[in-house]
mmCIF file of C-alpha atoms in Angstrom:
data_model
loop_
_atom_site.group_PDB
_atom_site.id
_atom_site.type_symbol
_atom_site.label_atom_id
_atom_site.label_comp_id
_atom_site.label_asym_id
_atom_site.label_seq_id
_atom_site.Cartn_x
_atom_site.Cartn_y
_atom_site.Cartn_z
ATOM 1 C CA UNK A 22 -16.935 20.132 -1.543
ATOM 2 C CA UNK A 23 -15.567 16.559 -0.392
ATOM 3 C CA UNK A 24 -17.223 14.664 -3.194
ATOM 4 C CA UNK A 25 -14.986 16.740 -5.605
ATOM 5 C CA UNK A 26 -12.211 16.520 -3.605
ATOM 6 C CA UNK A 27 -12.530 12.574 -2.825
ATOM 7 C CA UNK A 28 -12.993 11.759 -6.703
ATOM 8 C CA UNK A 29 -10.527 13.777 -7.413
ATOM 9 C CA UNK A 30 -8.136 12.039 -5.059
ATOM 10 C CA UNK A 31 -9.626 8.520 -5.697
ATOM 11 C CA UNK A 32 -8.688 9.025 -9.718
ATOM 12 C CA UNK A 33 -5.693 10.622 -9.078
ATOM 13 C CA UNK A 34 -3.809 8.884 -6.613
ATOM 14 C CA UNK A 35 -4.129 5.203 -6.864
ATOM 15 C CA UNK A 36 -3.374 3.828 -3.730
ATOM 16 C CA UNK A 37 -6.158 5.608 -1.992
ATOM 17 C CA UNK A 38 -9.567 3.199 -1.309
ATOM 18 C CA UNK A 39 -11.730 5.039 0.480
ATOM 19 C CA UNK A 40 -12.587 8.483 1.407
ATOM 20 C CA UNK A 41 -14.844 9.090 4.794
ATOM 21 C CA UNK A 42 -16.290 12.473 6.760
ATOM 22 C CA UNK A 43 -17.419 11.432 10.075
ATOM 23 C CA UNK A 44 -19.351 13.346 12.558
ATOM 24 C CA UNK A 45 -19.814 12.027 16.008
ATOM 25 C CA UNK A 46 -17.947 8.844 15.753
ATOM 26 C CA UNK A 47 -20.731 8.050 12.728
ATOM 27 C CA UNK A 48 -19.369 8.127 8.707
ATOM 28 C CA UNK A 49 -21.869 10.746 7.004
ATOM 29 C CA UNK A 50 -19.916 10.755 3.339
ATOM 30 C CA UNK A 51 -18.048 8.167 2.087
ATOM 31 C CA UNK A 52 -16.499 7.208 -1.901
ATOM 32 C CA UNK A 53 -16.716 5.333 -3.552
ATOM 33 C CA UNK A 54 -20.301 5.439 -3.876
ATOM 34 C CA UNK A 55 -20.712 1.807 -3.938
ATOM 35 C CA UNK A 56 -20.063 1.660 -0.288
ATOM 36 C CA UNK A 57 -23.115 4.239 0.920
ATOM 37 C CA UNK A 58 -25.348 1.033 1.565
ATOM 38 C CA UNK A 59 -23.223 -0.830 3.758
ATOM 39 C CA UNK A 60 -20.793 1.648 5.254
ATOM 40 C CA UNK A 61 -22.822 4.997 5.601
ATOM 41 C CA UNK A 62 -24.217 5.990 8.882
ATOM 42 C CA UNK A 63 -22.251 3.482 10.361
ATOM 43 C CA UNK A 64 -20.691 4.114 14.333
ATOM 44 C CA UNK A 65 -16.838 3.728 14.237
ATOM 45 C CA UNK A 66 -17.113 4.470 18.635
ATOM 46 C CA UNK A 67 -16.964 0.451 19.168
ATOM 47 C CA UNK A 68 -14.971 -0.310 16.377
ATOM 48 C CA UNK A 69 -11.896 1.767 17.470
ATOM 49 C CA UNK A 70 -12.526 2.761 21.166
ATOM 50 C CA UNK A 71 -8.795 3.607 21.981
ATOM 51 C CA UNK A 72 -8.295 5.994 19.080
ATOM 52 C CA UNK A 73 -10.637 8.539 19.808
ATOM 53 C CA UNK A 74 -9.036 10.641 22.241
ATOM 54 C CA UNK A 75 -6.023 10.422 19.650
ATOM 55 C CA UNK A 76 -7.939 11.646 16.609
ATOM 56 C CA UNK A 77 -9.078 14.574 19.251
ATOM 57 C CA UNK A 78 -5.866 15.770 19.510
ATOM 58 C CA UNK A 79 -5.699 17.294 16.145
ATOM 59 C CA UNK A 80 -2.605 15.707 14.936
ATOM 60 C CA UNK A 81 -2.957 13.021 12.194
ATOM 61 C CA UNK A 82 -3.652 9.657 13.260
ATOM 62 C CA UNK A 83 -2.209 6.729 11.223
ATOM 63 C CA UNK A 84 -3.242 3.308 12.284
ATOM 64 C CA UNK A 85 -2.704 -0.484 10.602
ATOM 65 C CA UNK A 86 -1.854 -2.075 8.785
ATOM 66 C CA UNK A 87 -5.227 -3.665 9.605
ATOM 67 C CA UNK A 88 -7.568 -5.831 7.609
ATOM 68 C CA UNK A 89 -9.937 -3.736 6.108
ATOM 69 C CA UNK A 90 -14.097 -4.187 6.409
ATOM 70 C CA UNK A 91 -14.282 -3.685 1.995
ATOM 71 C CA UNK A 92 -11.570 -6.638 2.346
ATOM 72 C CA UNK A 93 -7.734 -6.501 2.065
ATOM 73 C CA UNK A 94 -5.064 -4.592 4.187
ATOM 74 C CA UNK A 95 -4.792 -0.732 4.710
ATOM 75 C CA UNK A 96 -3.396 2.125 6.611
ATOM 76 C CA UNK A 97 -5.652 4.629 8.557
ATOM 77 C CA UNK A 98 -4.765 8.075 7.998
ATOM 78 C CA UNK A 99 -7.563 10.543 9.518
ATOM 79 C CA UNK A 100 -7.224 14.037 10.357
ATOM 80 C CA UNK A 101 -9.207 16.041 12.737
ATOM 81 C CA UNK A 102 -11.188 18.813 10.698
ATOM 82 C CA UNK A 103 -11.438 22.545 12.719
ATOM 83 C CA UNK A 104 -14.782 22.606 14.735
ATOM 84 C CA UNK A 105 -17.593 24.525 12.698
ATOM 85 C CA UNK A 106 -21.348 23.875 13.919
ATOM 86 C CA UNK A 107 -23.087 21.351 11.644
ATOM 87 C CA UNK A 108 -19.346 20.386 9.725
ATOM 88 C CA UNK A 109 -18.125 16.596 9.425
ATOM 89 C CA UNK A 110 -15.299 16.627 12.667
ATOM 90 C CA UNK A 111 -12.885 14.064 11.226
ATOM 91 C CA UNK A 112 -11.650 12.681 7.822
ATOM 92 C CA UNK A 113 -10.612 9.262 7.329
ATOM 93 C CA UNK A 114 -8.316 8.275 4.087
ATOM 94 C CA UNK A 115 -7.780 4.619 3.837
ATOM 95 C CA UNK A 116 -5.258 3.612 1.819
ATOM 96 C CA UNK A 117 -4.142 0.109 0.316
ATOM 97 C CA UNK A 118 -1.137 -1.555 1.431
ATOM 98 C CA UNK A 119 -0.112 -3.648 -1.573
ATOM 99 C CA UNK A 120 -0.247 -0.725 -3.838
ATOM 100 C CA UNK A 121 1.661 0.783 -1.522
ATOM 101 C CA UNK A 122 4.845 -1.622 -1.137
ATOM 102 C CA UNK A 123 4.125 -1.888 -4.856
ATOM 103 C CA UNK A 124 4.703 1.525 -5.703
ATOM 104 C CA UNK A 125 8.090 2.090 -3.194
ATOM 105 C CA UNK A 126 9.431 -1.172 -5.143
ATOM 106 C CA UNK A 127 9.771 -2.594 -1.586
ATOM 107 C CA UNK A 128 9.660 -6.092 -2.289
ATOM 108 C CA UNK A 129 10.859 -5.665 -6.149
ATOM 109 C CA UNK A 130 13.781 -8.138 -6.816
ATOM 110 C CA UNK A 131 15.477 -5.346 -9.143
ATOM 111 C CA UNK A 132 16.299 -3.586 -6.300
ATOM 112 C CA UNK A 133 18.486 -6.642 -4.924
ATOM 113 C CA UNK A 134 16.880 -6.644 -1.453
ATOM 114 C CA UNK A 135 14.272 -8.788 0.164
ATOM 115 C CA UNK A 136 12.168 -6.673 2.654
ATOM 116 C CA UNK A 137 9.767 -8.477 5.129
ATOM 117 C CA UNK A 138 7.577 -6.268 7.682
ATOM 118 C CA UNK A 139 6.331 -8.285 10.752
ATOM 119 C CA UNK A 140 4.196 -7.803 13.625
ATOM 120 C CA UNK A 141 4.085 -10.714 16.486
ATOM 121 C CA UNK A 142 5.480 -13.126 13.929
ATOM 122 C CA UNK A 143 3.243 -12.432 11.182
ATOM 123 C CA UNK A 144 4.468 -11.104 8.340
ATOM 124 C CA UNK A 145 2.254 -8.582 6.935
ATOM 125 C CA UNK A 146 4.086 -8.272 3.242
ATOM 126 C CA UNK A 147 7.329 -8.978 1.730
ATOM 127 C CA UNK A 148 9.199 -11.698 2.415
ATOM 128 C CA UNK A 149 9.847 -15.335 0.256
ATOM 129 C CA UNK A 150 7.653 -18.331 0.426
ATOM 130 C CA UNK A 151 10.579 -20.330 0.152
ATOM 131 C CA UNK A 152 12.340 -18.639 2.921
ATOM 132 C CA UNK A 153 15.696 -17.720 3.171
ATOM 133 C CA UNK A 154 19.017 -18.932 4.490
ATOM 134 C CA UNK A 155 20.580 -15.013 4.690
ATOM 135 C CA UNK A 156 20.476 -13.603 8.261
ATOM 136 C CA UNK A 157 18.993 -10.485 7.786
ATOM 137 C CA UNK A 158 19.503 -7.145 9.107
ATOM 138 C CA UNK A 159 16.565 -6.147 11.430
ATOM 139 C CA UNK A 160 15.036 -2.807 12.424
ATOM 140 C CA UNK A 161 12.523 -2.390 15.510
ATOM 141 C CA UNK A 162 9.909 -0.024 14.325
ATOM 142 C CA UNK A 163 7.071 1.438 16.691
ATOM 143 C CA UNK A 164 3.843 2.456 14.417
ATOM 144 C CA UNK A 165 1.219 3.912 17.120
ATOM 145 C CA UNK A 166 2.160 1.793 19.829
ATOM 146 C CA UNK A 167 2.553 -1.497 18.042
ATOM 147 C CA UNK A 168 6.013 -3.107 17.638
ATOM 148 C CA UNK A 169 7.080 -3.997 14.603
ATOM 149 C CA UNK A 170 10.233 -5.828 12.947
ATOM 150 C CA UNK A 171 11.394 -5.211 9.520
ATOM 151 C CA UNK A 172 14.098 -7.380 7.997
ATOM 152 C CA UNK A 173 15.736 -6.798 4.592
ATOM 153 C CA UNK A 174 18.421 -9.363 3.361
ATOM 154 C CA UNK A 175 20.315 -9.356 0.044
ATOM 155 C CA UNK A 176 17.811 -11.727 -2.639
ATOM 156 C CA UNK A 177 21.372 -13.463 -3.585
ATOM 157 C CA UNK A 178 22.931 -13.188 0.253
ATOM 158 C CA UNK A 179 25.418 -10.971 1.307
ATOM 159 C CA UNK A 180 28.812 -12.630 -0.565
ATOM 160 C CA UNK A 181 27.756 -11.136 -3.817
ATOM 161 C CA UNK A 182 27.115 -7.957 -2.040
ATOM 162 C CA UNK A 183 30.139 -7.661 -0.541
ATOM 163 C CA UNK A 184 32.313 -9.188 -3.220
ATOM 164 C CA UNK A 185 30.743 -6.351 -5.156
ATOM 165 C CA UNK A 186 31.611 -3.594 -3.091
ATOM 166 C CA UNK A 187 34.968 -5.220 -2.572
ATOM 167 C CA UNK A 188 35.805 -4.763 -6.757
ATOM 168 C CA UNK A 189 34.367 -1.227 -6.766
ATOM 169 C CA UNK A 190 36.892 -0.247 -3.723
#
């Protein structure tokens, strides 16, 4: 059943990447099909130590954004599967960040904010190469265990904004 299912999900919802069963910490079905000869059969245990006793749980995991092995940035979102004998244990859906933001209109100027998601002092998407001179407003955001900031600013600073308002009131 999960090929069906996975190419089903992989045509129909484009910011899905990957699809994965594991079984024992080891991927045993994974689409797209072009990543069987690097990616099947291969033991996620050392890769991502601290999330097993999470995924255990039976609550769905999300972790990332992370750089992804097949290249770019994606979320984790895997699901422990009910325990039948001989059954995968765990599915794994990775999805792709920039289609993501891209699809919420996050960083899209029409909306009239700038949105920048950071992590240490990296930012991980949004923001403006030629920075900006608007303080922003800042949320603290805690995505399994990590901190994160997220900053959104109006794209033409916050006297247009205001003046705006101002007229409508």
């Amino acid at each position: 059943e999960f090929p069906l299912f996975a190419q089903g999900t992989l045509s129909g919802v484009e910011g899905v990447r990957v699809m994965q069963l594991v079984e024992d910490d080891r991927i045993v079905a994974i689409l797209p099909e072009e990543l069987r000869a690097t990616m099947l059969g291969l033991d996620l245990g050392p890769l991502d130590p601290g999330n097993a006793r999470q995924i255990r749980t039976g609550r769905p995991i999300v972790t990332g954004p992370i750089e992804l092995r097949e290249g770019g940035l994606g979320l984790l979102f895997r699901q422990q599967l009910p325990q039948r004998p001989g059954f995968p244990d765990l599915v794994t859906i990775i999805l792709d960040v920039p289609t993501l933001v891209r699809e919420a209109r996050i960083p899209d100027a029409r909306s009239g904010l700038r949105f920048e998601l950071l992590r240490n002092g990296t930012t991980w998407f949004g923001g403006d190469p030629r920075g900006s001179t608007v303080l922003p407003e800042t949320l603290s955001v805690s995505i399994e265990n990590n901190r994160w900031q997220l900053l959104a600013s109006p794209v033409d600073g916050w006297a247009p904004l205001a003046r705006d308002h101002a007229e409508r009131f």
